[in-house]
Amino acid sequence: MSSILGSKKVLIGVTAGIAAYKTASLVRLFIKSGAEVKVVMTPAAKDFVTPLTLSTLSKNPVNSSFFNEEDENAEWNNHVELGLWADLMVIAPATANTLSKMSTGNSDNLLLATYLSAKCPVYFAPAMDLDMYNHPSTHETFQKLQEFGNIMIPAESGELASGLVGQGRMAEPATIISFIENDILDKLPLKGQKVLITAGPTYEAIDPVRFIGNHSSGKMGIELAKAAANLGARVTLILGPSSLTVNHDFIKVVPVVSAASMYEAVTSEFDTCNIAIASAAVADYRPKHIAEQKIKKADSNFSIELERTTDILKWMGSVKKDQFLVGFALETENEEENAKNKLKKKNLDLIVLNSLNDKGAGFKGQTNKVTLINHKFEIKAFELKTKTAVAQDIFNEINELRNA
Ligand code: CTP
């Protein structure tokens, strides 16, 4: 199962507090959740935890000065690059001294200069003695830093390094991780939304061993499911036979085989969803009769009578209330005109057009080239991209249209 931190680049800032020994566990927990971690320290923090420990755990070099003085060929440690690299920065422990400098724009060490250069969300976990924590100037600093948009992870109460008991102990590493996870989830654009996605091919049985199918891999739908889940949605992925698997806390996979079983699964999920995307390559026809025994060959020609399957997307369009409905169209000629007709006929909010005339687009590969057409017939054409990037483009458009 993957955490919301899984794909994140995390920059951990360590300052000179006794709680710095806990930062080793914090680095470990971030790595365990799949994040990429870099560490920057204040020079004095090295007295509390060694750079070697943190670089071993983070699998990256740890920097604490603008230059490495012992190496005459040393390159400048670029705080701007480091600040821009990060998706989020966590300063833990954050001493009263560093927090005060952060609040006034002081940049007399690499950590502070990196903080000032960072454009990502910055979390800070204060750690200090209770009287320092309660001092009016410290409270003013907390307030100012939060007004700047930084996010405070409050210290806990308990026995402090001084032997005194009170608030000031840095939050436990596991608490810091869950605080950040919850904060990220709370701010995601699809938080609390349910997304239904159909994907993959369908197999329509001819007899116990044969079927009519197609070359869809399910990849595009799986990427859509992951994109939605990473935006905070709860996803139900109704997936036809596919060799691909998906493992994500927010994705429930419902495996199906035929158009009829896909339809049945959709009918029980559609009512409660907010966004539905039909990316499956559903068979339009199925054998009218399924032979109970394997069909034996004969010398004469052989034909199978086919009947229509239910158009699942059209059904969704006919019963939808507030759901935002997205369909796919794979066309070989007169592409935009055909896609617009489908959008209207199936009562869609958005249609994703693939043209088989575009190299790298369509069923099997890792890439796709799409054109998005909304209900006002506004058209956006995209370059050839990985299916992961296409899925993000599609959700950017969905979010934009839903918020319009
Ligand atoms: N679709 C569906 N159920 C079906 C057939 C299609 O949900 N039985 C959905 C697909 O998932 C896709 C869209 O409808 O989102 C594609 O529609 P359509 O173009 O009608 O499918 P084609 O078979 O390609 O149609 P046509 O033969 O008219 O081009």
Coordinates of N, CA, C and O in Angstrom, one line a residue, residues 15-18 94-100 126-142 152 155 160-162 164-169:
T15 N 18.0 21.3 13.4 CA 18.7 22.4 14.1 C 19.2 21.8 15.5 O 18.9 20.6 15.8
A16 N 19.9 22.6 16.2 CA 20.7 22.1 17.4 C 19.8 22.0 18.6 O 20.0 22.8 19.6
G17 N 19.0 21.0 18.7 CA 18.3 20.6 19.9 C 18.6 19.2 20.2 O 18.9 18.4 19.3
I18 N 18.4 18.8 21.5 CA 18.6 17.4 21.9 C 17.7 16.5 21.1 O 18.1 15.3 20.8
A94 N 13.0 22.2 15.6 CA 13.2 23.6 15.3 C 13.4 24.3 16.6 O 12.5 24.4 17.4
T95 N 14.6 24.8 16.8 CA 15.0 25.5 18.0 C 14.4 26.9 18.0 O 14.1 27.5 17.0
A96 N 14.3 27.5 19.2 CA 13.8 28.9 19.4 C 14.7 29.8 18.5 O 14.2 30.7 17.9
N97 N 16.0 29.6 18.6 CA 17.0 30.4 17.8 C 16.7 30.4 16.3 O 16.6 31.4 15.7
T98 N 16.6 29.2 15.7 CA 16.3 29.1 14.3 C 15.0 29.7 13.9 O 14.8 30.4 12.9
L99 N 14.0 29.4 14.8 CA 12.6 29.9 14.4 C 12.6 31.4 14.4 O 12.0 32.0 13.6
S100 N 13.3 32.0 15.4 CA 13.4 33.4 15.5 C 14.1 34.0 14.2 O 13.6 35.0 13.6
P126 N 8.7 22.6 16.7 CA 9.5 23.2 17.8 C 9.9 22.2 18.8 O 9.2 21.3 19.1
A127 N 11.1 22.5 19.4 CA 11.6 21.7 20.5 C 12.4 22.6 21.3 O 13.4 23.2 20.9
M128 N 12.0 22.8 22.6 CA 12.7 23.7 23.5 C 12.2 23.4 24.9 O 11.2 22.7 25.1
D129 N 12.9 24.1 25.8 CA 12.4 23.9 27.2 C 11.1 24.7 27.4 O 10.8 25.6 26.7
L130 N 10.3 24.3 28.5 CA 9.0 24.8 28.6 C 8.9 26.3 28.8 O 8.0 27.0 28.2
D131 N 9.9 26.9 29.5 CA 9.8 28.4 29.7 C 10.2 29.1 28.4 O 9.6 30.2 28.1
M132 N 11.1 28.5 27.6 CA 11.3 29.1 26.3 C 10.1 29.0 25.4 O 9.7 29.9 24.7
Y133 N 9.5 27.8 25.5 CA 8.3 27.6 24.6 C 7.1 28.6 25.0 O 6.4 29.0 24.1
N134 N 7.1 28.9 26.3 CA 6.0 29.8 26.7 C 6.3 31.3 26.7 O 5.5 32.1 27.0
H135 N 7.5 31.6 26.3 CA 7.9 33.0 26.3 C 7.1 33.8 25.3 O 6.9 33.3 24.2
P136 N 6.7 35.0 25.6 CA 5.9 35.8 24.7 C 6.6 36.0 23.3 O 6.0 35.9 22.3
S137 N 7.9 36.1 23.3 CA 8.6 36.3 22.1 C 8.6 35.0 21.2 O 8.4 35.1 20.0
T138 N 8.6 33.9 21.9 CA 8.4 32.6 21.1 C 7.0 32.5 20.5 O 6.9 32.1 19.3
H139 N 6.1 32.9 21.3 CA 4.7 32.8 20.8 C 4.5 33.8 19.6 O 3.8 33.4 18.6
E140 N 5.2 34.9 19.7 CA 5.1 35.9 18.6 C 5.7 35.3 17.3 O 5.2 35.5 16.2
T141 N 6.9 34.6 17.6 CA 7.6 34.0 16.4 C 6.7 32.9 15.8 O 6.5 32.8 14.6
F142 N 6.0 32.0 16.6 CA 5.1 31.0 16.1 C 4.1 31.6 15.2 O 3.8 31.2 14.1
M152 N 2.8 24.8 11.7 CA 3.4 24.4 13.0 C 2.9 23.0 13.4 O 1.7 22.7 13.4
A155 N 4.6 21.2 19.8 CA 5.4 20.4 20.7 C 4.4 19.6 21.7 O 3.3 20.1 21.9
L160 N 11.2 17.0 30.0 CA 12.1 17.6 29.0 C 13.5 17.3 29.4 O 13.8 16.8 30.5
A161 N 14.5 17.6 28.5 CA 15.9 17.3 28.7 C 16.4 18.0 30.0 O 17.2 17.4 30.7
S162 N 15.8 19.1 30.4 CA 16.2 19.8 31.6 C 15.8 19.1 32.9 O 16.2 19.5 33.9
L164 N 12.7 19.3 33.7 CA 11.4 19.9 34.0 C 10.3 19.2 33.2 O 10.6 18.5 32.2
V165 N 9.0 19.4 33.6 CA 7.9 18.8 32.9 C 7.0 19.8 32.4 O 6.6 20.7 33.1
G166 N 6.7 19.7 31.1 CA 5.8 20.7 30.5 C 5.8 20.6 29.0 O 6.4 19.6 28.4
Q167 N 5.3 21.6 28.3 CA 5.2 21.6 26.8 C 6.5 22.1 26.2 O 7.0 23.1 26.7
G168 N 7.0 21.4 25.2 CA 8.2 21.8 24.6 C 8.9 20.6 23.9 O 9.9 20.8 23.1
R169 N 8.5 19.4 24.2 CA 9.1 18.2 23.7 C 8.7 18.1 22.2 O 7.5 18.2 21.9

